[in-house]
PDB file of C-alpha atoms and ligand atoms in Angstrom:
ATOM      1  CA  MET A  89      -0.001   0.006   0.010  1.00  0.00           C
ATOM      2  CA  SER A  90       1.431   3.427  -0.961  1.00  0.00           C
ATOM      3  CA  ILE A  91       1.852   6.185   1.620  1.00  0.00           C
ATOM      4  CA  PRO A  92      -0.490   9.156   0.951  1.00  0.00           C
ATOM      5  CA  PRO A  93       1.373  12.313  -0.097  1.00  0.00           C
ATOM      6  CA  VAL A  94       1.812  15.162   2.363  1.00  0.00           C
ATOM      7  CA  LEU A  95      -0.195  18.005   0.791  1.00  0.00           C
ATOM      8  CA  LEU A  96       0.343  20.637   3.460  1.00  0.00           C
ATOM      9  CA  LYS A  97       2.548  20.444   6.574  1.00  0.00           C
ATOM     10  CA  SER A  98       1.626  21.982   9.936  1.00  0.00           C
ATOM     11  CA  ASP A  99       4.616  24.345   9.989  1.00  0.00           C
ATOM     12  CA  GLU A 100       3.403  25.907   6.704  1.00  0.00           C
ATOM     13  CA  LEU A 101       0.191  27.091   8.361  1.00  0.00           C
ATOM     14  CA  PHE A 102       1.581  29.719  10.677  1.00  0.00           C
ATOM     15  CA  GLY A 103       4.929  30.545   9.013  1.00  0.00           C
ATOM     16  CA  GLU A 104       5.521  33.590   6.859  1.00  0.00           C
ATOM     17  CA  ASP A 105       3.732  33.005   3.565  1.00  0.00           C
ATOM     18  CA  ARG A 106       5.225  34.768   0.553  1.00  0.00           C
ATOM     19  CA  SER A 107       2.805  33.233  -1.962  1.00  0.00           C
ATOM     20  CA  GLU A 108       1.596  35.902  -4.303  1.00  0.00           C
ATOM     21  CA  GLY A 109      -2.056  35.084  -4.856  1.00  0.00           C
ATOM     22  CA  LEU A 110      -4.601  34.760  -2.039  1.00  0.00           C
ATOM     23  CA  TYR A 111      -5.570  31.263  -3.210  1.00  0.00           C
ATOM     24  CA  ASP A 112      -1.932  30.085  -3.228  1.00  0.00           C
ATOM     25  CA  LYS A 113      -1.519  30.785   0.495  1.00  0.00           C
ATOM     26  CA  SER A 114      -1.224  27.837   2.863  1.00  0.00           C
ATOM     27  CA  ARG A 115      -4.115  28.911   5.125  1.00  0.00           C
ATOM     28  CA  GLU A 116      -6.456  29.212   2.113  1.00  0.00           C
ATOM     29  CA  ILE A 117      -5.290  25.857   0.686  1.00  0.00           C
ATOM     30  CA  SER A 118      -5.964  24.249   4.069  1.00  0.00           C
ATOM     31  CA  ARG A 119      -9.421  25.831   4.314  1.00  0.00           C
ATOM     32  CA  TYR A 120     -10.388  24.662   0.827  1.00  0.00           C
ATOM     33  CA  LEU A 121      -9.012  21.124   1.305  1.00  0.00           C
ATOM     34  CA  LEU A 122     -11.194  20.892   4.418  1.00  0.00           C
ATOM     35  CA  MET A 123     -14.289  22.320   2.717  1.00  0.00           C
ATOM     36  CA  HIS A 124     -13.882  20.165  -0.412  1.00  0.00           C
ATOM     37  CA  TYR A 125     -12.815  16.869   1.139  1.00  0.00           C
ATOM     38  CA  GLY A 126     -13.356  16.983   4.917  1.00  0.00           C
ATOM     39  CA  GLU A 127     -15.877  14.764   6.736  1.00  0.00           C
ATOM     40  CA  PRO A 128     -18.345  16.543   9.066  1.00  0.00           C
ATOM     41  CA  THR A 129     -16.283  15.293  12.034  1.00  0.00           C
ATOM     42  CA  ASP A 130     -13.170  16.905  10.538  1.00  0.00           C
ATOM     43  CA  VAL A 131     -14.937  20.275  10.264  1.00  0.00           C
ATOM     44  CA  PHE A 132     -17.100  20.445  13.409  1.00  0.00           C
ATOM     45  CA  ASP A 133     -16.465  19.398  16.995  1.00  0.00           C
ATOM     46  CA  ARG A 134     -20.098  18.286  17.441  1.00  0.00           C
ATOM     47  CA  SER A 135     -22.836  16.968  15.165  1.00  0.00           C
ATOM     48  CA  SER A 136     -25.264  19.588  16.504  1.00  0.00           C
ATOM     49  CA  HIS A 137     -23.030  22.452  15.301  1.00  0.00           C
ATOM     50  CA  PRO A 138     -25.238  25.326  14.033  1.00  0.00           C
ATOM     51  CA  LEU A 139     -23.458  25.295  10.617  1.00  0.00           C
ATOM     52  CA  ALA A 140     -23.577  21.494  10.141  1.00  0.00           C
ATOM     53  CA  ALA A 141     -26.214  21.727   7.373  1.00  0.00           C
ATOM     54  CA  ALA A 142     -23.793  23.786   5.254  1.00  0.00           C
ATOM     55  CA  HIS A 143     -21.317  20.894   5.035  1.00  0.00           C
ATOM     56  CA  GLY A 144     -21.066  18.978   1.742  1.00  0.00           C
ATOM     57  CA  TYR A 145     -21.266  21.857  -0.769  1.00  0.00           C
ATOM     58  CA  PRO A 146     -19.247  20.017  -3.507  1.00  0.00           C
ATOM     59  CA  GLY A 147     -21.533  16.959  -3.427  1.00  0.00           C
ATOM     60  CA  ARG A 148     -24.734  19.056  -3.368  1.00  0.00           C
ATOM     61  CA  LEU A 149     -23.613  21.116  -6.343  1.00  0.00           C
ATOM     62  CA  SER A 150     -22.675  18.000  -8.291  1.00  0.00           C
ATOM     63  CA  ARG A 151     -26.007  16.285  -7.552  1.00  0.00           C
ATOM     64  CA  MET A 152     -27.939  19.403  -8.592  1.00  0.00           C
ATOM     65  CA  LEU A 153     -26.216  19.422 -12.005  1.00  0.00           C
ATOM     66  CA  GLU A 154     -26.668  15.650 -12.392  1.00  0.00           C
ATOM     67  CA  GLU A 155     -30.413  16.082 -11.703  1.00  0.00           C
ATOM     68  CA  ALA A 156     -30.657  18.964 -14.266  1.00  0.00           C
ATOM     69  CA  ALA A 157     -28.824  16.865 -16.900  1.00  0.00           C
ATOM     70  CA  ARG A 158     -31.283  14.002 -16.332  1.00  0.00           C
ATOM     71  CA  ALA A 159     -34.342  16.283 -16.362  1.00  0.00           C
ATOM     72  CA  THR A 160     -33.293  17.978 -19.619  1.00  0.00           C
ATOM     73  CA  GLY A 161     -31.997  14.806 -21.316  1.00  0.00           C
ATOM     74  CA  THR A 162     -28.481  16.307 -21.644  1.00  0.00           C
ATOM     75  CA  ARG A 163     -25.640  13.782 -22.068  1.00  0.00           C
ATOM     76  CA  VAL A 164     -22.608  15.088 -20.185  1.00  0.00           C
ATOM     77  CA  ALA A 165     -19.482  13.255 -21.314  1.00  0.00           C
ATOM     78  CA  ASP A 166     -16.910  16.051 -21.128  1.00  0.00           C
ATOM     79  CA  MET A 167     -17.116  18.934 -18.676  1.00  0.00           C
ATOM     80  CA  LEU A 168     -15.152  21.883 -17.319  1.00  0.00           C
ATOM     81  CA  ASP A 169     -14.930  23.142 -13.701  1.00  0.00           C
ATOM     82  CA  VAL A 170     -13.669  26.732 -13.857  1.00  0.00           C
ATOM     83  CA  GLY A 171     -11.927  28.069 -10.716  1.00  0.00           C
ATOM     84  CA  CYS A 172     -11.767  24.523  -9.346  1.00  0.00           C
ATOM     85  CA  ASN A 173      -9.249  25.311  -6.554  1.00  0.00           C
ATOM     86  CA  VAL A 174      -8.147  21.988  -4.981  1.00  0.00           C
ATOM     87  CA  GLY A 175     -10.669  20.053  -7.071  1.00  0.00           C
ATOM     88  CA  GLY A 176     -13.287  18.690  -4.637  1.00  0.00           C
ATOM     89  CA  VAL A 177     -16.193  19.601  -6.906  1.00  0.00           C
ATOM     90  CA  THR A 178     -14.291  18.260  -9.956  1.00  0.00           C
ATOM     91  CA  HIS A 179     -13.981  14.893  -8.201  1.00  0.00           C
ATOM     92  CA  ALA A 180     -17.641  14.943  -7.085  1.00  0.00           C
ATOM     93  CA  LEU A 181     -18.673  15.526 -10.725  1.00  0.00           C
ATOM     94  CA  SER A 182     -16.519  12.584 -11.868  1.00  0.00           C
ATOM     95  CA  THR A 183     -18.914  10.178 -10.073  1.00  0.00           C
ATOM     96  CA  TRP A 184     -21.552  10.617 -12.822  1.00  0.00           C
ATOM     97  CA  VAL A 185     -20.026  12.491 -15.822  1.00  0.00           C
ATOM     98  CA  ALA A 186     -19.369   9.905 -18.570  1.00  0.00           C
ATOM     99  CA  ASP A 187     -15.790  10.487 -19.739  1.00  0.00           C
ATOM    100  CA  ARG A 188     -13.785  13.456 -18.388  1.00  0.00           C
ATOM    101  CA  VAL A 189     -13.917  16.406 -16.008  1.00  0.00           C
ATOM    102  CA  VAL A 190     -11.286  19.122 -16.432  1.00  0.00           C
ATOM    103  CA  GLY A 191     -10.581  21.478 -13.495  1.00  0.00           C
ATOM    104  CA  VAL A 192      -8.942  24.824 -14.307  1.00  0.00           C
ATOM    105  CA  ASP A 193      -7.652  27.408 -11.841  1.00  0.00           C
ATOM    106  CA  ILE A 194      -5.355  30.400 -11.993  1.00  0.00           C
ATOM    107  CA  SER A 195      -3.680  29.379  -8.712  1.00  0.00           C
ATOM    108  CA  PRO A 196      -0.691  27.133  -9.536  1.00  0.00           C
ATOM    109  CA  ARG A 197      -0.465  25.823  -5.993  1.00  0.00           C
ATOM    110  CA  SER A 198      -4.140  24.768  -5.905  1.00  0.00           C
ATOM    111  CA  ILE A 199      -3.639  22.852  -9.147  1.00  0.00           C
ATOM    112  CA  GLU A 200      -0.419  21.266  -7.928  1.00  0.00           C
ATOM    113  CA  ILE A 201      -2.244  20.002  -4.834  1.00  0.00           C
ATOM    114  CA  ALA A 202      -5.281  18.854  -6.797  1.00  0.00           C
ATOM    115  CA  ARG A 203      -2.965  16.842  -9.046  1.00  0.00           C
ATOM    116  CA  ALA A 204      -0.982  15.388  -6.142  1.00  0.00           C
ATOM    117  CA  LEU A 205      -4.041  14.176  -4.277  1.00  0.00           C
ATOM    118  CA  THR A 206      -5.510  12.764  -7.494  1.00  0.00           C
ATOM    119  CA  ARG A 207      -2.312  10.810  -8.213  1.00  0.00           C
ATOM    120  CA  GLY A 208      -2.014   9.622  -4.618  1.00  0.00           C
ATOM    121  CA  ARG A 209      -5.783   8.932  -4.255  1.00  0.00           C
ATOM    122  CA  GLY A 210      -5.679  11.186  -1.204  1.00  0.00           C
ATOM    123  CA  GLY A 211      -3.143  12.769   1.078  1.00  0.00           C
ATOM    124  CA  SER A 212      -2.597  14.406   4.439  1.00  0.00           C
ATOM    125  CA  PHE A 213      -2.928  18.069   5.318  1.00  0.00           C
ATOM    126  CA  SER A 214      -2.968  20.277   8.376  1.00  0.00           C
ATOM    127  CA  VAL A 215      -5.755  22.510   9.660  1.00  0.00           C
ATOM    128  CA  ALA A 216      -5.604  25.290  12.270  1.00  0.00           C
ATOM    129  CA  GLU A 217      -6.842  24.606  15.737  1.00  0.00           C
ATOM    130  CA  LEU A 218      -7.039  27.209  18.494  1.00  0.00           C
ATOM    131  CA  GLY A 219      -3.989  29.300  19.262  1.00  0.00           C
ATOM    132  CA  PRO A 220      -0.743  27.739  17.995  1.00  0.00           C
ATOM    133  CA  PHE A 221      -2.148  24.220  17.573  1.00  0.00           C
ATOM    134  CA  THR A 222      -2.760  22.314  14.355  1.00  0.00           C
ATOM    135  CA  ARG A 223      -4.314  18.985  13.478  1.00  0.00           C
ATOM    136  CA  ASP A 224      -3.494  16.563  10.647  1.00  0.00           C
ATOM    137  CA  ILE A 225      -6.238  15.100   8.497  1.00  0.00           C
ATOM    138  CA  VAL A 226      -5.860  12.216   6.059  1.00  0.00           C
ATOM    139  CA  LEU A 227      -8.215  12.200   3.096  1.00  0.00           C
ATOM    140  CA  THR A 228      -8.787   9.186   0.883  1.00  0.00           C
ATOM    141  CA  LEU A 229     -10.323   9.319  -2.555  1.00  0.00           C
ATOM    142  CA  PRO A 230     -12.462   6.421  -3.746  1.00  0.00           C
ATOM    143  CA  GLU A 231     -11.030   4.143  -6.430  1.00  0.00           C
ATOM    144  CA  PRO A 232     -11.232   5.733  -9.887  1.00  0.00           C
ATOM    145  CA  ALA A 233     -12.899   2.675 -11.477  1.00  0.00           C
ATOM    146  CA  GLY A 234     -16.272   3.592 -12.978  1.00  0.00           C
ATOM    147  CA  ARG A 235     -15.578   7.304 -12.699  1.00  0.00           C
ATOM    148  CA  ALA A 236     -14.783   9.891 -15.341  1.00  0.00           C
ATOM    149  CA  ALA A 237     -11.113  10.810 -15.800  1.00  0.00           C
ATOM    150  CA  VAL A 238     -10.113  13.888 -13.840  1.00  0.00           C
ATOM    151  CA  GLU A 239      -7.555  16.400 -15.164  1.00  0.00           C
ATOM    152  CA  PHE A 240      -6.289  19.660 -13.714  1.00  0.00           C
ATOM    153  CA  GLU A 241      -4.628  22.608 -15.456  1.00  0.00           C
ATOM    154  CA  VAL A 242      -3.548  26.112 -14.638  1.00  0.00           C
ATOM    155  CA  GLY A 243      -5.608  28.551 -16.679  1.00  0.00           C
ATOM    156  CA  ASP A 244      -7.382  31.889 -16.681  1.00  0.00           C
ATOM    157  CA  ALA A 245     -11.204  31.916 -16.490  1.00  0.00           C
ATOM    158  CA  GLY A 246     -11.055  34.956 -18.796  1.00  0.00           C
ATOM    159  CA  ALA A 247      -9.177  33.120 -21.563  1.00  0.00           C
ATOM    160  CA  LEU A 248     -10.362  29.509 -21.516  1.00  0.00           C
ATOM    161  CA  ARG A 249      -9.223  26.827 -23.911  1.00  0.00           C
ATOM    162  CA  GLY A 250     -12.070  24.941 -25.622  1.00  0.00           C
ATOM    163  CA  THR A 251     -12.295  21.403 -26.960  1.00  0.00           C
ATOM    164  CA  ASP A 252     -13.473  20.093 -30.328  1.00  0.00           C
ATOM    165  CA  GLY A 253     -17.198  20.780 -30.485  1.00  0.00           C
ATOM    166  CA  GLY A 254     -17.267  22.422 -27.046  1.00  0.00           C
ATOM    167  CA  TYR A 255     -17.808  21.014 -23.554  1.00  0.00           C
ATOM    168  CA  ASP A 256     -21.163  19.399 -22.677  1.00  0.00           C
ATOM    169  CA  ALA A 257     -21.285  21.294 -19.393  1.00  0.00           C
ATOM    170  CA  VAL A 258     -19.361  24.037 -17.603  1.00  0.00           C
ATOM    171  CA  LEU A 259     -19.371  24.932 -13.920  1.00  0.00           C
ATOM    172  CA  LEU A 260     -18.435  28.367 -12.510  1.00  0.00           C
ATOM    173  CA  SER A 261     -18.557  27.956  -8.727  1.00  0.00           C
ATOM    174  CA  ASN A 262     -17.814  30.995  -6.613  1.00  0.00           C
ATOM    175  CA  VAL A 263     -15.540  32.420  -9.279  1.00  0.00           C
ATOM    176  CA  LEU A 264     -17.585  35.007 -11.228  1.00  0.00           C
ATOM    177  CA  ASP A 265     -17.127  37.495  -8.377  1.00  0.00           C
ATOM    178  CA  ARG A 266     -13.352  36.774  -8.388  1.00  0.00           C
ATOM    179  CA  VAL A 267     -12.509  37.387 -12.076  1.00  0.00           C
ATOM    180  CA  ASP A 268     -11.655  40.860 -13.390  1.00  0.00           C
ATOM    181  CA  ASP A 269     -14.436  40.946 -16.005  1.00  0.00           C
ATOM    182  CA  PRO A 270     -17.429  38.726 -15.203  1.00  0.00           C
ATOM    183  CA  ALA A 271     -19.486  39.579 -18.316  1.00  0.00           C
ATOM    184  CA  ALA A 272     -16.491  38.851 -20.593  1.00  0.00           C
ATOM    185  CA  CYS A 273     -15.965  35.551 -18.772  1.00  0.00           C
ATOM    186  CA  LEU A 274     -19.609  34.566 -19.438  1.00  0.00           C
ATOM    187  CA  ALA A 275     -19.435  35.694 -23.071  1.00  0.00           C
ATOM    188  CA  GLN A 276     -16.877  32.910 -23.797  1.00  0.00           C
ATOM    189  CA  PHE A 277     -19.687  30.320 -23.471  1.00  0.00           C
ATOM    190  CA  SER A 278     -22.114  32.048 -25.860  1.00  0.00           C
ATOM    191  CA  GLY A 279     -22.420  31.822 -29.631  1.00  0.00           C
ATOM    192  CA  PRO A 280     -21.634  28.935 -31.982  1.00  0.00           C
ATOM    193  CA  ALA A 281     -17.864  29.046 -31.444  1.00  0.00           C
ATOM    194  CA  GLY A 282     -18.182  29.032 -27.673  1.00  0.00           C
ATOM    195  CA  ILE A 283     -16.446  26.757 -25.218  1.00  0.00           C
ATOM    196  CA  LEU A 284     -19.883  25.261 -24.387  1.00  0.00           C
ATOM    197  CA  ARG A 285     -21.670  23.291 -27.145  1.00  0.00           C
ATOM    198  CA  GLY A 286     -25.230  24.116 -28.210  1.00  0.00           C
ATOM    199  CA  GLY A 287     -27.632  22.209 -25.898  1.00  0.00           C
ATOM    200  CA  GLY A 288     -24.931  22.107 -23.170  1.00  0.00           C
ATOM    201  CA  LEU A 289     -25.442  23.163 -19.545  1.00  0.00           C
ATOM    202  CA  LEU A 290     -23.839  26.174 -17.833  1.00  0.00           C
ATOM    203  CA  MET A 291     -24.004  26.080 -14.022  1.00  0.00           C
ATOM    204  CA  ILE A 292     -23.274  29.355 -12.213  1.00  0.00           C
ATOM    205  CA  ALA A 293     -22.933  29.333  -8.417  1.00  0.00           C
ATOM    206  CA  CYS A 294     -22.080  32.644  -6.756  1.00  0.00           C
ATOM    207  CA  PRO A 295     -22.741  34.404  -3.444  1.00  0.00           C
ATOM    208  CA  TRP A 296     -22.322  37.702  -5.327  1.00  0.00           C
ATOM    209  CA  SER A 297     -19.651  38.704  -2.853  1.00  0.00           C
ATOM    210  CA  TRP A 298     -17.988  41.563  -4.721  1.00  0.00           C
ATOM    211  CA  TYR A 299     -14.713  43.200  -3.635  1.00  0.00           C
ATOM    212  CA  PRO A 300     -12.704  45.911  -5.451  1.00  0.00           C
ATOM    213  CA  GLU A 301      -9.560  43.791  -4.809  1.00  0.00           C
ATOM    214  CA  PHE A 302     -10.861  41.331  -7.413  1.00  0.00           C
ATOM    215  CA  SER A 303     -12.829  43.484  -9.898  1.00  0.00           C
ATOM    216  CA  HIS A 304     -13.620  47.127 -10.485  1.00  0.00           C
ATOM    217  CA  PRO A 305     -17.106  48.048  -9.145  1.00  0.00           C
ATOM    218  CA  GLY A 306     -18.014  49.257 -12.632  1.00  0.00           C
ATOM    219  CA  VAL A 307     -17.975  45.665 -13.969  1.00  0.00           C
ATOM    220  CA  TRP A 308     -19.873  43.994 -11.097  1.00  0.00           C
ATOM    221  CA  LEU A 309     -23.104  42.353 -12.157  1.00  0.00           C
ATOM    222  CA  GLY A 310     -25.958  44.498 -10.822  1.00  0.00           C
ATOM    223  CA  SER A 311     -26.059  48.188 -10.099  1.00  0.00           C
ATOM    224  CA  ALA A 312     -27.321  50.346  -7.248  1.00  0.00           C
ATOM    225  CA  HIS A 313     -27.808  53.140  -9.818  1.00  0.00           C
ATOM    226  CA  ASP A 314     -30.624  51.330 -11.688  1.00  0.00           C
ATOM    227  CA  ARG A 315     -31.556  49.107  -8.710  1.00  0.00           C
ATOM    228  CA  THR A 316     -30.633  45.834 -10.471  1.00  0.00           C
ATOM    229  CA  SER A 317     -29.505  42.884  -8.322  1.00  0.00           C
ATOM    230  CA  SER A 318     -26.653  40.619  -9.422  1.00  0.00           C
ATOM    231  CA  ALA A 319     -29.200  37.816 -10.064  1.00  0.00           C
ATOM    232  CA  GLN A 320     -31.280  40.127 -12.280  1.00  0.00           C
ATOM    233  CA  ALA A 321     -28.180  41.315 -14.171  1.00  0.00           C
ATOM    234  CA  LEU A 322     -27.192  37.683 -14.741  1.00  0.00           C
ATOM    235  CA  GLU A 323     -30.664  36.870 -16.077  1.00  0.00           C
ATOM    236  CA  GLN A 324     -30.399  39.829 -18.500  1.00  0.00           C
ATOM    237  CA  LEU A 325     -27.074  38.561 -19.822  1.00  0.00           C
ATOM    238  CA  MET A 326     -28.324  35.010 -20.226  1.00  0.00           C
ATOM    239  CA  ARG A 327     -31.880  35.424 -21.542  1.00  0.00           C
ATOM    240  CA  ASP A 328     -31.076  35.652 -25.259  1.00  0.00           C
ATOM    241  CA  GLY A 329     -28.928  32.553 -25.511  1.00  0.00           C
ATOM    242  CA  TYR A 330     -30.039  30.220 -22.743  1.00  0.00           C
ATOM    243  CA  ASP A 331     -33.119  28.733 -21.009  1.00  0.00           C
ATOM    244  CA  LEU A 332     -33.096  28.606 -17.199  1.00  0.00           C
ATOM    245  CA  VAL A 333     -33.571  24.992 -16.045  1.00  0.00           C
ATOM    246  CA  ALA A 334     -32.895  25.199 -12.285  1.00  0.00           C
ATOM    247  CA  GLU A 335     -32.392  27.819  -9.543  1.00  0.00           C
ATOM    248  CA  GLN A 336     -31.569  27.258  -5.860  1.00  0.00           C
ATOM    249  CA  ASP A 337     -29.572  28.654  -2.972  1.00  0.00           C
ATOM    250  CA  GLN A 338     -26.761  26.364  -1.780  1.00  0.00           C
ATOM    251  CA  PRO A 339     -24.969  26.977   1.538  1.00  0.00           C
ATOM    252  CA  GLY A 340     -21.325  26.225   2.158  1.00  0.00           C
ATOM    253  CA  VAL A 341     -18.853  26.681   4.984  1.00  0.00           C
ATOM    254  CA  LEU A 342     -15.117  27.351   5.223  1.00  0.00           C
ATOM    255  CA  ARG A 343     -13.496  26.774   8.614  1.00  0.00           C
ATOM    256  CA  GLN A 344     -10.936  29.246   9.927  1.00  0.00           C
ATOM    257  CA  ASN A 345     -10.541  27.527  13.296  1.00  0.00           C
ATOM    258  CA  PRO A 346     -12.923  25.705  15.657  1.00  0.00           C
ATOM    259  CA  ARG A 347     -14.422  29.032  16.781  1.00  0.00           C
ATOM    260  CA  GLU A 348     -14.509  30.901  13.477  1.00  0.00           C
ATOM    261  CA  TYR A 349     -16.208  29.907  10.227  1.00  0.00           C
ATOM    262  CA  ASP A 350     -17.088  31.665   6.953  1.00  0.00           C
ATOM    263  CA  TYR A 351     -20.635  30.761   5.925  1.00  0.00           C
ATOM    264  CA  PHE A 352     -21.867  31.588   2.423  1.00  0.00           C
ATOM    265  CA  GLU A 353     -24.997  30.973   0.404  1.00  0.00           C
ATOM    266  CA  ALA A 354     -24.365  30.656  -3.298  1.00  0.00           C
ATOM    267  CA  HIS A 355     -27.111  31.614  -5.713  1.00  0.00           C
ATOM    268  CA  VAL A 356     -27.076  28.665  -8.104  1.00  0.00           C
ATOM    269  CA  THR A 357     -28.578  28.700 -11.585  1.00  0.00           C
ATOM    270  CA  ILE A 358     -28.343  26.143 -14.402  1.00  0.00           C
ATOM    271  CA  TRP A 359     -28.838  27.294 -17.979  1.00  0.00           C
ATOM    272  CA  LYS A 360     -29.299  25.231 -21.163  1.00  0.00           C
ATOM    273  CA  LYS A 361     -27.680  26.803 -24.198  1.00  0.00           C
ATOM    274  CA  ARG A 362     -29.992  27.150 -27.197  1.00  0.00           C
TER     275      ARG A 362
HETATM  276  C1  SAM B1769     -13.815  31.390  -3.926  1.00  0.00           C
HETATM  277  S1  SAM B1769     -12.728  30.225  -4.644  1.00  0.00           S
HETATM  278  C2  SAM B1769     -13.891  28.984  -5.217  1.00  0.00           C
HETATM  279  C3  SAM B1769     -13.311  27.629  -5.357  1.00  0.00           C
HETATM  280  C4  SAM B1769     -14.282  26.534  -5.800  1.00  0.00           C
HETATM  281  N1  SAM B1769     -14.787  26.749  -7.135  1.00  0.00           N
HETATM  282  C5  SAM B1769     -15.439  26.457  -4.829  1.00  0.00           C
HETATM  283  O1  SAM B1769     -16.579  26.808  -5.162  1.00  0.00           O
HETATM  284  O2  SAM B1769     -15.194  26.012  -3.697  1.00  0.00           O
HETATM  285  C6  SAM B1769     -12.310  31.055  -6.142  1.00  0.00           C
HETATM  286  C7  SAM B1769     -11.343  30.282  -7.012  1.00  0.00           C
HETATM  287  O3  SAM B1769     -11.292  30.917  -8.282  1.00  0.00           O
HETATM  288  C8  SAM B1769      -9.939  30.982  -8.708  1.00  0.00           C
HETATM  289  N2  SAM B1769      -9.803  32.100  -9.638  1.00  0.00           N
HETATM  290  C9  SAM B1769      -9.845  33.429  -9.367  1.00  0.00           C
HETATM  291  N3  SAM B1769      -9.654  34.132 -10.500  1.00  0.00           N
HETATM  292  C10 SAM B1769      -9.500  33.231 -11.496  1.00  0.00           C
HETATM  293  C11 SAM B1769      -9.230  33.347 -12.902  1.00  0.00           C
HETATM  294  N4  SAM B1769      -9.140  34.507 -13.516  1.00  0.00           N
HETATM  295  N5  SAM B1769      -9.121  32.208 -13.597  1.00  0.00           N
HETATM  296  C12 SAM B1769      -9.193  30.975 -13.010  1.00  0.00           C
HETATM  297  N6  SAM B1769      -9.431  30.830 -11.680  1.00  0.00           N
HETATM  298  C13 SAM B1769      -9.562  31.936 -10.939  1.00  0.00           C
HETATM  299  C14 SAM B1769      -9.147  31.165  -7.422  1.00  0.00           C
HETATM  300  O4  SAM B1769      -7.791  30.809  -7.599  1.00  0.00           O
HETATM  301  C15 SAM B1769      -9.920  30.262  -6.472  1.00  0.00           C
HETATM  302  O5  SAM B1769      -9.437  28.952  -6.515  1.00  0.00           O
END
């Protein structure tokens, strides 16, 4: 039996971190590994924790898309997960997608870790406890047999590489409010030469959590000036080329330490391209 790779050591959590991008930093990598792959007992110290229902975001997102594909009769053989980070949603999608799921992220370290844990079918990583303490977690991926192939690559959501004929489905989870031009990012999937094939599904999950550090307020979807919400602005951009097939709110939780959590509620829509 092979020893699982060490994805993130405890001394990396509290040391000086010179990584350039936010999502390359050790603390963020640890938080996303826990959110994407952690069991409820890894995340919470008690089953009655008030945020327990927000656990399992990757699996819920994947099941929602699987259900939409079934309901609309869309065969999904080849799909793209944009802004995949350490790849937990990519792996969840591989349980039902027919052939291949490609995860793309601009953070080289996230992609390196996603690849390492895919090769090693798991790995160990450290999470912050209270004060100076850390805890090691070992994650194990199920055997790949019967699942779609999973690939990861470094790439920019604003300049995506397509495939012959376009992907059957594309996921943008919590990334539209992180790219520098959200409307231009969405435009890549429209039209006949798009990255998404005609009849394909585009799933957009976003808490609409805008910050000027990521994009100029002038390009945010929605506007206080004409009293348009982000969800309304999205609908306006999508209405000419897509039919809405599902809409839900999906909660998720990122753990900072046992006494501090970031809770979010993504607005999730699934669109079928005409
Ligand atoms: C909030 S995290 C979401 C991660 C994951 N999709 C999820 O829902 O848990 C945003 C991710 O988008 C990535 N990202 C930000 N800008 C990007 C860009 N221009 N191209 C590709 N990925 C980007 C970040 O590196 C980060 O991994």
